[in-house]
Short mmCIF file of C-alpha atoms in Angstrom, two decimals:
data_model
loop_
_atom_site.label_atom_id
_atom_site.label_comp_id
_atom_site.label_asym_id
_atom_site.label_seq_id
_atom_site.Cartn_x
_atom_site.Cartn_y
_atom_site.Cartn_z
CA UNK D 124 0.00 0.00 0.00
CA UNK D 125 1.36 3.47 -0.86
CA UNK D 126 1.69 6.26 1.68
CA UNK D 127 -1.21 8.13 0.08
CA UNK D 128 -3.44 5.05 0.23
CA UNK D 129 -2.49 4.55 3.87
CA UNK D 130 -3.21 8.20 4.66
CA UNK D 131 -6.69 7.89 3.17
CA UNK D 132 -7.42 4.70 5.10
CA UNK D 133 -5.98 5.98 8.40
CA UNK D 134 -7.72 9.35 8.16
CA UNK D 135 -11.05 7.55 7.74
CA UNK D 136 -10.26 5.29 10.71
CA UNK D 137 -9.30 8.31 12.83
CA UNK D 138 -12.45 10.23 11.80
CA UNK D 139 -14.68 7.29 12.73
CA UNK D 140 -12.87 6.81 16.04
CA UNK D 141 -13.15 10.45 17.08
CA UNK D 142 -16.78 10.71 15.94
CA UNK D 143 -17.63 7.72 18.15
CA UNK D 144 -16.08 9.27 21.27
CA UNK D 145 -18.54 10.83 23.71
CA UNK D 146 -17.96 14.58 24.16
CA UNK D 147 -17.08 13.98 27.81
CA UNK D 148 -14.31 11.57 26.78
CA UNK D 149 -12.84 14.02 24.27
CA UNK D 150 -12.45 16.62 27.01
CA UNK D 151 -10.64 14.17 29.32
CA UNK D 152 -7.97 12.77 27.01
CA UNK D 153 -4.65 14.53 26.54
CA UNK D 154 -5.37 16.87 29.47
CA UNK D 155 -1.98 16.52 31.15
CA UNK D 156 1.20 14.85 29.94
CA UNK D 157 1.75 11.53 31.77
CA UNK D 158 4.59 11.47 34.30
CA UNK D 159 6.89 9.17 32.25
CA UNK D 160 6.60 11.58 29.33
CA UNK D 161 7.58 14.52 31.52
CA UNK D 162 10.90 12.77 32.16
CA UNK D 163 11.73 13.44 28.49
CA UNK D 164 11.20 17.20 28.93
CA UNK D 165 14.11 19.20 30.38
CA UNK D 166 13.17 22.03 32.75
CA UNK D 167 14.40 24.70 30.31
CA UNK D 168 12.94 23.12 27.16
CA UNK D 169 11.15 25.22 24.58
CA UNK D 170 8.03 23.19 23.77
CA UNK D 171 6.78 23.07 20.20
CA UNK D 172 3.17 22.06 19.66
CA UNK D 173 0.52 22.19 16.96
CA UNK D 174 -3.08 23.34 16.72
CA UNK D 175 -5.06 20.18 16.10
CA UNK D 176 -7.76 19.79 13.50
CA UNK D 177 -11.02 18.25 14.78
CA UNK D 178 -9.77 14.68 14.29
CA UNK D 179 -6.13 14.95 15.37
CA UNK D 180 -5.08 14.20 18.93
CA UNK D 181 -5.55 17.53 20.74
CA UNK D 182 -2.48 19.42 21.93
CA UNK D 183 -4.15 22.51 23.48
CA UNK D 184 -4.17 21.19 27.06
CA UNK D 185 -0.51 20.21 26.78
CA UNK D 186 0.23 23.78 25.68
CA UNK D 187 -1.55 25.15 28.75
CA UNK D 188 0.19 22.66 31.05
CA UNK D 189 3.70 23.47 29.81
CA UNK D 190 2.95 27.21 29.84
CA UNK D 191 1.86 26.96 33.48
CA UNK D 192 5.08 25.08 34.25
CA UNK D 193 7.08 28.05 32.93
CA UNK D 194 8.09 26.65 29.53
CA UNK D 195 8.34 28.84 26.47
CA UNK D 196 5.98 27.61 23.74
CA UNK D 197 6.24 27.61 19.96
CA UNK D 198 3.84 26.85 17.11
CA UNK D 199 4.51 26.23 13.42
CA UNK D 200 4.38 29.22 11.10
CA UNK D 201 4.59 29.59 7.33
CA UNK D 202 5.41 32.89 5.58
CA UNK D 203 3.76 31.56 2.39
CA UNK D 204 2.51 28.24 1.00
CA UNK D 205 5.90 27.31 -0.50
CA UNK D 206 7.95 28.61 2.42
CA UNK D 207 9.63 26.27 4.88
CA UNK D 208 7.96 25.68 8.23
CA UNK D 209 9.45 27.61 11.11
CA UNK D 210 8.47 27.83 14.75
CA UNK D 211 7.52 31.08 16.44
CA UNK D 212 6.86 32.08 20.02
CA UNK D 213 3.34 31.28 21.29
CA UNK D 214 2.56 33.39 24.36
CA UNK D 215 -1.19 32.94 24.79
CA UNK D 216 -2.33 29.29 24.94
CA UNK D 217 -5.53 30.24 26.79
CA UNK D 218 -6.98 32.96 24.53
CA UNK D 219 -4.75 32.53 21.43
CA UNK D 220 -4.77 36.29 20.94
CA UNK D 221 -1.28 36.21 19.45
CA UNK D 222 -2.30 34.13 16.43
CA UNK D 223 -3.44 34.98 12.92
CA UNK D 224 -4.62 32.98 9.92
CA UNK D 225 -1.67 31.74 7.86
CA UNK D 226 -1.37 30.78 4.18
CA UNK D 227 -2.90 27.31 4.76
CA UNK D 228 -5.96 28.80 6.48
CA UNK D 229 -4.73 27.70 9.92
CA UNK D 230 -4.02 29.84 12.97
CA UNK D 231 -0.31 30.47 13.50
CA UNK D 232 1.85 33.03 15.37
CA UNK D 233 1.71 36.49 13.85
CA UNK D 234 4.43 37.41 11.37
CA UNK D 235 6.17 39.87 13.70
CA UNK D 236 6.54 37.32 16.53
CA UNK D 237 10.14 36.08 16.92
CA UNK D 238 11.09 32.58 15.82
CA UNK D 239 12.43 30.00 18.23
CA UNK D 240 13.53 26.39 17.93
CA UNK D 241 11.78 23.88 20.18
CA UNK D 242 13.94 21.33 21.95
CA UNK D 243 10.85 19.13 22.49
CA UNK D 244 8.32 19.00 19.67
CA UNK D 245 4.87 17.41 19.85
CA UNK D 246 3.88 16.43 16.34
CA UNK D 247 0.58 15.45 14.72
CA UNK D 248 0.39 12.29 12.70
CA UNK D 249 -1.86 10.16 10.56
CA UNK D 250 -0.30 6.82 11.55
CA UNK D 251 2.55 5.40 13.63
CA UNK D 252 4.25 2.11 14.49
CA UNK D 253 5.45 0.71 17.81
CA UNK D 254 9.01 1.46 16.56
CA UNK D 255 8.39 5.19 16.20
CA UNK D 256 7.82 5.39 12.46
CA UNK D 257 5.43 8.24 11.61
CA UNK D 258 3.13 8.87 8.69
CA UNK D 259 2.34 12.58 8.47
CA UNK D 260 0.03 14.62 6.28
CA UNK D 261 2.32 14.24 3.28
CA UNK D 262 3.88 17.69 2.97
CA UNK D 263 7.16 16.71 4.64
CA UNK D 264 7.23 19.91 6.73
CA UNK D 265 8.02 18.21 10.04
CA UNK D 266 10.58 15.81 8.52
CA UNK D 267 12.46 18.70 6.88
CA UNK D 268 12.39 20.78 10.05
CA UNK D 269 13.50 17.86 12.24
CA UNK D 270 16.28 16.94 9.80
CA UNK D 271 17.84 20.35 10.37
CA UNK D 272 17.21 20.23 14.15
CA UNK D 273 18.43 16.73 15.00
CA UNK D 274 18.73 17.41 18.75
CA UNK D 275 14.98 18.04 19.03
CA UNK D 276 12.94 15.28 20.65
CA UNK D 277 9.89 14.59 18.45
CA UNK D 278 6.92 13.15 20.33
CA UNK D 279 3.81 12.07 18.48
CA UNK D 280 0.31 12.52 19.87
CA UNK D 281 -2.17 10.00 18.49
CA UNK D 282 -5.35 8.06 19.00
CA UNK D 283 -4.85 4.34 19.64
CA UNK D 284 -6.58 3.55 16.32
CA UNK D 285 -3.69 5.20 14.46
CA UNK D 286 -1.25 2.42 15.39
CA UNK D 287 -0.29 0.20 12.45
CA UNK D 288 2.06 -2.77 12.21
CA UNK D 289 4.23 -1.29 9.50
CA UNK D 290 4.66 1.88 7.44
CA UNK D 291 6.61 2.41 4.25
CA UNK D 292 9.56 4.60 5.21
CA UNK D 293 12.00 6.55 3.12
CA UNK D 294 15.45 7.92 4.02
CA UNK D 295 14.05 11.41 4.66
CA UNK D 296 11.43 10.15 7.19
CA UNK D 297 12.47 11.14 10.71
CA UNK D 298 11.48 8.63 13.41
CA UNK D 299 9.80 9.79 16.60
CA UNK D 300 11.34 9.82 20.06
CA UNK D 301 8.06 8.59 21.58
CA UNK D 302 4.32 8.42 20.90
CA UNK D 303 1.57 9.16 23.42
CA UNK D 304 -1.96 7.80 23.04
CA UNK D 305 -4.86 7.96 25.50
CA UNK D 306 -3.89 4.51 26.83
CA UNK D 307 -0.14 4.13 26.36
CA UNK D 308 3.28 5.65 25.81
CA UNK D 309 5.39 4.05 23.09
CA UNK D 310 9.12 4.62 23.53
CA UNK D 311 11.32 6.37 24.12
CA UNK D 312 12.96 4.87 21.08
CA UNK D 313 16.74 4.69 20.80
#
């Protein structure tokens, strides 16, 4: 199966899974990073996160948690559709007043906000394996960014239904440090 075929199949599986969750359950999952995960986060780490679409594992509560613990936050930002992804300071995880709509129609830090490089990066995904392989949206933005920031720990947030036995990988695919689901932590991987 090709990556695009897998993406289609896994997106449908994820959509069905999330649609079946009671609203009360959706508000409870991913509220606070589990203690073993916090061991991967240095006290002075800049935390990179993402703004989840309705079917992705939510990262907003993690943003609030790390902000309250005194960490600097960062979100992805694009200057234009063809521009490389960068990370910029995210100062308002409660009201999101420091965000604007970017070239992909998603909220991102305003253009005048300084960039910063996360040392721990929570990444969205479409699928993952128990070995830390990740299937993303297909644009390669996270793989390219992580390739040039090899010291950054990349931690996937996912629903349990996104786990697959195997994924086709290519040399440019960057493996994850760990994956967190509502029921388990996979990794850290060597």
